[in-house]
Coordinates of C-alpha atoms and ligand atoms in Angstrom, one line a residue:
M263 CA -38.0 -83.9 119.9
H264 CA -41.7 -84.4 120.8
V265 CA -44.2 -83.7 118.0
L266 CA -47.9 -83.4 118.4
V267 CA -49.9 -84.3 115.2
T268 CA -53.5 -83.3 115.1
G269 CA -55.5 -85.5 112.8
H270 CA -53.2 -88.5 113.4
T271 CA -56.0 -91.0 113.0
G272 CA -56.5 -89.8 109.4
F273 CA -54.7 -90.7 106.2
K274 CA -52.0 -88.1 106.0
G275 CA -51.7 -88.1 109.8
A276 CA -50.9 -91.8 110.0
W277 CA -48.2 -91.6 107.3
L278 CA -46.8 -88.5 109.1
V279 CA -46.6 -90.3 112.5
L280 CA -44.6 -93.1 110.9
M281 CA -42.3 -90.7 109.1
L282 CA -41.7 -88.8 112.4
L283 CA -41.0 -92.0 114.3
E284 CA -38.5 -93.0 111.5
R285 CA -36.7 -89.7 112.3
G286 CA -36.4 -90.8 115.9
Y287 CA -38.9 -88.3 117.3
S288 CA -41.4 -89.0 120.0
V289 CA -44.9 -88.5 118.7
S290 CA -48.3 -87.8 120.2
G291 CA -51.7 -87.5 118.5
L292 CA -54.9 -85.6 119.0
A293 CA -58.0 -86.4 116.8
L294 CA -61.4 -88.1 116.6
D295 CA -61.8 -91.8 116.4
P296 CA -60.5 -93.4 113.2
V297 CA -62.9 -94.3 110.5
P298 CA -63.3 -98.1 109.9
G299 CA -60.3 -99.6 108.1
A300 CA -58.1 -96.6 108.8
L301 CA -54.3 -97.0 108.4
Y302 CA -54.0 -95.7 112.0
D303 CA -55.7 -99.0 113.1
R304 CA -54.1 -101.3 110.5
A305 CA -50.6 -100.0 111.3
R306 CA -51.4 -100.2 115.1
L307 CA -50.2 -96.7 115.7
S308 CA -51.6 -96.4 119.2
D309 CA -48.8 -98.7 120.4
L310 CA -46.2 -96.2 119.2
L311 CA -47.5 -92.9 120.6
V312 CA -46.7 -91.1 123.8
H313 CA -50.2 -89.7 124.1
D314 CA -53.1 -90.9 121.9
L315 CA -55.9 -88.4 122.6
R316 CA -59.5 -88.3 121.4
V317 CA -60.3 -84.6 121.5
D318 CA -62.7 -82.6 119.4
I319 CA -60.9 -79.4 118.2
R320 CA -64.3 -77.6 118.2
D321 CA -64.0 -77.7 122.0
A322 CA -61.6 -74.9 122.8
S323 CA -61.0 -75.8 126.5
A324 CA -60.5 -79.5 125.8
T325 CA -58.0 -78.6 123.1
R326 CA -56.2 -76.2 125.3
A327 CA -56.0 -78.8 128.2
A328 CA -54.8 -81.5 125.8
V329 CA -52.0 -79.5 124.2
A330 CA -50.9 -78.3 127.7
D331 CA -50.8 -81.9 128.9
V332 CA -48.8 -83.2 126.0
R333 CA -46.2 -80.3 126.2
P334 CA -44.9 -80.8 122.6
D335 CA -41.9 -79.2 121.0
V336 CA -43.6 -79.0 117.7
V337 CA -47.3 -79.0 116.6
I338 CA -48.4 -80.1 113.1
H339 CA -52.1 -79.3 112.7
L340 CA -53.8 -81.5 110.2
A341 CA -57.2 -82.2 111.8
A342 CA -60.0 -81.1 109.5
Q343 CA -63.2 -82.1 107.8
P344 CA -61.4 -82.5 104.4
L345 CA -64.2 -83.4 102.0
V346 CA -65.9 -81.1 99.5
R347 CA -69.1 -83.1 99.2
E348 CA -69.4 -83.5 103.0
S349 CA -69.0 -79.7 103.3
Y350 CA -72.1 -79.2 101.2
R351 CA -74.0 -81.7 103.4
D352 CA -72.9 -80.1 106.6
P353 CA -71.4 -76.6 106.1
R354 CA -71.7 -75.6 109.7
A355 CA -69.7 -78.5 111.1
T356 CA -67.1 -78.0 108.4
Y357 CA -66.6 -74.3 109.3
E358 CA -66.6 -75.2 113.0
T359 CA -63.9 -77.8 112.6
N360 CA -61.8 -76.2 109.9
T361 CA -62.0 -72.5 110.8
M362 CA -62.8 -72.3 114.5
G363 CA -60.9 -75.6 115.2
T364 CA -57.8 -74.0 113.8
L365 CA -58.2 -70.9 116.0
N366 CA -58.6 -73.3 119.0
V367 CA -55.4 -75.0 118.1
L368 CA -53.5 -71.7 117.7
E369 CA -54.8 -70.5 121.1
A370 CA -53.9 -73.9 122.7
V371 CA -50.4 -73.8 121.3
D372 CA -49.9 -70.2 122.7
G373 CA -51.1 -71.4 126.1
A374 CA -48.7 -74.3 126.2
P375 CA -45.2 -73.7 127.4
G376 CA -42.2 -74.7 125.2
V377 CA -43.6 -75.1 121.7
R378 CA -40.8 -74.2 119.3
A379 CA -42.6 -74.5 116.0
Q380 CA -46.1 -75.0 114.7
L381 CA -47.3 -75.8 111.2
I382 CA -50.9 -75.2 110.0
I383 CA -52.0 -77.3 107.1
T384 CA -54.5 -75.8 104.7
T385 CA -54.8 -76.8 101.0
D386 CA -54.5 -75.6 97.4
K387 CA -58.2 -75.0 97.5
V388 CA -57.6 -71.8 99.6
Y389 CA -56.8 -69.9 96.4
R390 CA -59.5 -67.9 94.6
N391 CA -59.9 -70.1 91.6
V392 CA -59.9 -68.2 88.4
N393 CA -59.3 -71.2 86.2
Q394 CA -55.9 -70.1 85.2
I395 CA -53.6 -72.7 83.6
W396 CA -50.5 -71.5 85.5
G397 CA -49.9 -72.3 89.1
Y398 CA -51.0 -70.1 92.0
R399 CA -48.4 -68.4 94.1
E400 CA -48.4 -67.8 97.8
S401 CA -49.1 -64.1 97.2
D402 CA -52.2 -64.7 95.2
A403 CA -55.7 -63.9 96.5
L404 CA -57.5 -66.4 98.6
G405 CA -61.1 -67.4 98.1
G406 CA -63.2 -70.5 98.0
V407 CA -66.7 -71.2 96.6
D408 CA -67.6 -74.5 98.2
P409 CA -67.8 -74.6 102.0
Y410 CA -64.7 -76.8 102.4
S411 CA -62.6 -74.4 100.3
A412 CA -64.0 -71.3 102.1
S413 CA -63.5 -72.9 105.5
K414 CA -59.9 -73.7 104.8
A415 CA -59.3 -70.2 103.3
A416 CA -60.8 -68.7 106.5
A417 CA -58.4 -70.9 108.5
D418 CA -55.5 -69.7 106.4
L419 CA -56.5 -66.1 107.0
V420 CA -57.0 -66.6 110.7
T421 CA -53.5 -68.0 110.9
Q422 CA -52.1 -65.2 108.7
S423 CA -53.6 -62.7 111.1
W424 CA -52.3 -64.6 114.1
M425 CA -48.8 -64.5 112.7
A426 CA -48.8 -61.0 111.3
T427 CA -50.1 -59.4 114.5
S428 CA -47.6 -61.3 116.6
I429 CA -50.4 -62.6 118.8
T430 CA -48.2 -65.7 119.0
Q431 CA -44.6 -65.9 119.9
V432 CA -44.4 -69.4 118.5
P433 CA -42.7 -69.7 115.1
T434 CA -45.6 -70.6 112.8
A435 CA -46.0 -71.3 109.1
I436 CA -48.8 -72.4 106.7
A437 CA -48.4 -75.3 104.3
R438 CA -50.7 -75.6 101.2
A439 CA -50.8 -78.8 99.2
G440 CA -53.3 -80.4 96.9
N441 CA -54.7 -83.9 96.2
V442 CA -52.5 -86.6 97.6
I443 CA -52.5 -90.3 96.9
G444 CA -50.9 -93.2 98.6
G445 CA -51.6 -96.6 100.2
G446 CA -54.1 -96.9 103.0
D447 CA -56.5 -94.0 102.3
V448 CA -60.1 -95.0 103.1
C449 CA -61.7 -91.5 102.9
A450 CA -65.0 -91.7 100.9
D451 CA -65.2 -89.6 97.7
R452 CA -61.6 -89.8 96.7
L453 CA -60.8 -91.2 93.3
M454 CA -57.9 -93.5 94.3
V455 CA -60.0 -95.0 97.1
D456 CA -62.9 -95.6 94.8
L457 CA -60.6 -97.2 92.2
V458 CA -58.8 -99.5 94.6
T459 CA -62.0 -100.6 96.4
G460 CA -63.8 -101.3 93.1
F461 CA -60.9 -103.1 91.4
S462 CA -60.1 -105.2 94.4
C463 CA -63.7 -106.6 94.3
G464 CA -63.7 -107.0 90.5
R465 CA -66.2 -104.1 90.0
S466 CA -66.0 -101.5 87.2
V467 CA -65.6 -98.0 88.8
S468 CA -67.6 -95.0 87.5
L469 CA -66.1 -91.6 87.4
R470 CA -67.9 -88.4 88.4
Y471 CA -65.7 -85.7 86.9
P472 CA -63.7 -87.6 84.2
Q473 CA -62.3 -84.5 82.5
A474 CA -61.4 -82.5 85.7
V475 CA -57.7 -82.0 85.8
R476 CA -56.1 -82.4 89.2
P477 CA -52.6 -82.5 90.5
W478 CA -51.6 -86.0 91.7
Q479 CA -48.9 -86.1 94.3
H480 CA -47.7 -88.9 96.5
V481 CA -48.4 -88.4 100.2
L482 CA -44.7 -88.8 101.0
D483 CA -43.8 -85.9 98.8
C484 CA -46.3 -83.7 100.5
L485 CA -45.4 -84.7 104.0
N486 CA -41.7 -84.4 103.2
G487 CA -42.5 -80.7 102.4
Y488 CA -44.2 -80.3 105.7
L489 CA -41.1 -81.7 107.4
D490 CA -38.7 -79.5 105.4
L491 CA -40.8 -76.5 106.5
T492 CA -40.8 -77.6 110.1
D493 CA -37.0 -77.9 110.0
A494 CA -36.9 -74.4 108.6
L495 CA -39.0 -73.1 111.5
L496 CA -36.8 -74.9 114.0
R497 CA -33.7 -73.2 112.4
G498 CA -35.4 -69.8 112.9
D499 CA -36.5 -69.4 109.2
A500 CA -39.8 -69.2 107.4
S501 CA -41.9 -68.0 110.4
G502 CA -45.0 -66.0 109.4
E503 CA -45.0 -67.4 105.8
A504 CA -47.1 -69.7 103.7
F505 CA -45.6 -72.3 101.3
N506 CA -47.0 -74.3 98.4
F507 CA -46.0 -78.0 98.0
G508 CA -47.4 -79.2 94.6
P509 CA -46.3 -81.7 92.1
D510 CA -44.6 -80.9 88.8
A511 CA -46.6 -79.9 85.6
A512 CA -46.5 -83.5 84.3
S513 CA -48.6 -84.5 87.3
F514 CA -51.6 -82.4 86.3
V515 CA -53.7 -85.1 84.6
P516 CA -57.4 -85.6 83.9
V517 CA -59.3 -88.0 86.3
V518 CA -60.1 -90.3 83.4
A519 CA -56.4 -90.7 82.5
V520 CA -55.5 -91.5 86.1
A521 CA -58.3 -94.0 86.4
Q522 CA -57.1 -95.8 83.2
A523 CA -53.5 -95.8 84.3
V524 CA -54.5 -97.3 87.7
A525 CA -56.7 -99.9 86.0
T526 CA -53.7 -101.0 83.8
L527 CA -51.4 -101.2 86.9
W528 CA -54.0 -103.2 88.7
G529 CA -54.5 -105.6 85.9
G530 CA -56.9 -108.5 85.9
G531 CA -59.5 -106.8 83.7
A532 CA -60.0 -103.7 86.0
A533 CA -62.2 -101.2 84.1
V534 CA -63.7 -97.7 84.5
S535 CA -66.9 -96.0 83.2
V536 CA -68.4 -92.5 83.4
D537 CA -71.2 -91.5 85.8
A538 CA -73.4 -88.9 84.1
G539 CA -75.5 -88.1 87.3
D540 CA -75.8 -84.6 88.9
H541 CA -72.8 -83.7 91.2
P542 CA -72.1 -80.6 93.3
P543 CA -69.7 -78.2 91.6
E544 CA -66.0 -78.6 92.3
A545 CA -63.2 -76.3 91.1
N546 CA -62.0 -77.4 87.7
L547 CA -58.3 -76.7 87.3
L548 CA -56.0 -75.9 90.3
A549 CA -52.2 -75.9 89.9
L550 CA -49.7 -74.8 92.5
D551 CA -46.4 -73.0 91.8
S552 CA -44.0 -74.5 94.3
R553 CA -40.9 -72.5 93.4
K554 CA -40.8 -70.8 96.8
A555 CA -40.5 -74.1 98.6
E556 CA -37.9 -75.3 96.0
L557 CA -35.8 -72.2 96.2
T558 CA -35.9 -71.4 99.9
L559 CA -36.4 -74.8 101.5
G560 CA -34.6 -77.0 99.0
W561 CA -37.8 -79.1 98.7
R562 CA -38.5 -81.0 95.5
S563 CA -40.9 -83.7 94.4
R564 CA -39.1 -87.0 94.5
L565 CA -41.8 -89.2 93.0
G566 CA -43.3 -88.3 89.6
F567 CA -46.8 -89.0 88.4
D568 CA -46.1 -92.6 87.2
D569 CA -44.2 -93.5 90.4
S570 CA -46.9 -92.0 92.6
L571 CA -49.5 -94.3 91.0
R572 CA -47.1 -97.3 91.0
W573 CA -46.2 -96.9 94.7
T574 CA -49.9 -96.5 95.7
V575 CA -51.0 -99.6 93.8
A576 CA -48.0 -101.6 95.1
W577 CA -48.9 -100.7 98.7
E578 CA -52.6 -101.8 98.2
K579 CA -51.6 -105.0 96.5
R580 CA -49.0 -106.0 99.1
V581 CA -51.4 -105.4 102.0
R582 CA -54.1 -107.3 100.1
A583 CA -51.6 -110.1 99.9
D584 CA -51.5 -110.1 103.7
E585 CA -48.3 -108.1 104.3
D586 CA -48.3 -106.1 107.5
P587 CA -49.6 -102.5 106.7
R588 CA -47.1 -100.9 109.1
A589 CA -44.2 -102.8 107.6
V590 CA -45.2 -101.9 104.0
T591 CA -45.7 -98.2 105.0
L592 CA -42.3 -98.1 106.7
A593 CA -40.6 -99.8 103.7
Q594 CA -42.0 -97.1 101.4
I595 CA -40.9 -94.4 103.8
R596 CA -37.4 -95.9 103.9
E597 CA -37.2 -96.2 100.1
F598 CA -38.4 -92.7 99.7
A599 CA -35.6 -91.4 102.0
T600 CA -33.0 -93.1 99.8
L601 CA -34.3 -91.2 96.7
G602 CA -32.5 -88.1 97.9
R603 CA -33.5 -84.7 96.5
E604 CA -33.4 -85.7 92.8
D605 CA -36.5 -86.0 90.8
T606 CA -36.5 -89.7 90.0
R607 CA -38.7 -89.5 86.9
Ligands
LIG832 N1 -55.9 -85.8 101.4 C1 -55.8 -84.8 100.5 O1 -55.8 -85.0 99.3 C2 -55.7 -83.4 101.0 C3 -55.5 -82.4 100.1 C4 -55.4 -81.1 100.5 C5 -55.4 -80.8 101.9 N2 -55.6 -81.8 102.8 C6 -55.6 -81.4 104.2 O2 -54.7 -82.3 104.9 C7 -55.3 -82.6 106.2 C8 -55.4 -84.1 106.5 O3 -56.3 -84.6 105.5 P1 -56.5 -86.2 105.4 O4 -56.6 -86.5 104.0 O5 -55.5 -86.9 106.2 O6 -58.0 -86.3 106.1 P2 -58.6 -87.5 106.9 O7 -60.1 -87.3 106.8 O8 -58.1 -88.8 106.5 O9 -58.2 -87.2 108.4 C9 -58.8 -86.1 109.1 C10 -58.3 -86.1 110.5 O10 -58.8 -85.0 111.2 C11 -59.5 -85.5 112.4 N3 -60.6 -84.6 112.7 C12 -61.7 -84.3 111.9 N4 -62.5 -83.6 112.6 C13 -62.0 -83.4 113.8 C14 -62.4 -82.7 115.0 N5 -63.5 -82.0 115.1 N6 -61.6 -82.7 116.1 C15 -60.4 -83.4 116.1 N7 -60.0 -84.1 115.0 C16 -60.8 -84.0 113.9 C17 -59.9 -86.9 112.1 O11 -60.2 -87.6 113.3 C18 -58.7 -87.4 111.3 O12 -57.7 -87.8 112.2 C19 -56.6 -81.8 106.3 O13 -56.3 -80.6 106.9 C20 -57.0 -81.6 104.9 O14 -57.8 -80.4 104.7 C21 -55.7 -83.1 102.4

């Protein structure tokens, strides 16, 4: 099995490449250059890939040529501009990458012979956020106020149209997940990255949205959902559908509580404070109802909230103690696989 991952130089993409290799698959990647310090570089992923392509998905013909060249069996489309604050700074580039880029990938996959399954990754932020306390279901209305959310909702709708009108013959599904955490993230503007960076240099970390409640899910739980859905597509199930992959209710925790828990795990006097400055609006509460994935795919979160934080801090500490990032990541992937389908909390 040969899998093409778009966005493989990013955080989720790097973990996904190693998970796929652990399954014995061949893997190729298509993305922009990694940002400095990316897990992609630290884990030396380019050594492990069949094709390691630098292609801008805003360029339709380059994307088409690249996918045709790779000739994958499966495509998992992660590449995106994933940051809300950056989307306010440059909405046009965000829409071009997230919305039109997704259309370019869909077209490219249609034009490439032999693709047996494709998965389009959107986000929990595609739902029209009405600040309800219960989780959004796949049948709820889409929306999105900030440009990132709207661009991903638009990508989701483009994919839904693509699937519903049978423009494509390739079995296709959409995966929606929320905030993920895990070792090796370096994306600016993410809480865990700010915490780990600050604590490791002995700085107090200030919080922008201390009371905002977010779901906290380990990247392995989210990616495991993507792989369960890919397996379903390959079996001939789930095509034309969207699936949520969110953590359990106990993992919806205010930013301030997460920061304090990570400070305790980090030890050595790590501390947090509150930043009272002006910040662009972000949706307040966003929970996913993942029962569809649980009931139809047999997917379940394996790491609870505490373990997700513990595994993330453990990864960062081991790598800071000079362990090899690839080896630490693979060790966590292997340990995760032994957890089976039971919730371990
Ligand atoms: N990390 C999260 O908490 C989270 C939450 C919900 C959804 N997601 C979604 O998961 C996916 C991956 O997110 P991530 O956290 O790994 O992001 P990331 O920023 O770490 O990685 C983004 C990847 O996309 C690639 N990319 C960006 N613009 C591109 C372009 N124009 N052409 C080609 N490649 C391009 C980058 O090179 C990189 O490989 C995204 O679709 C994102 O919207 C992430």
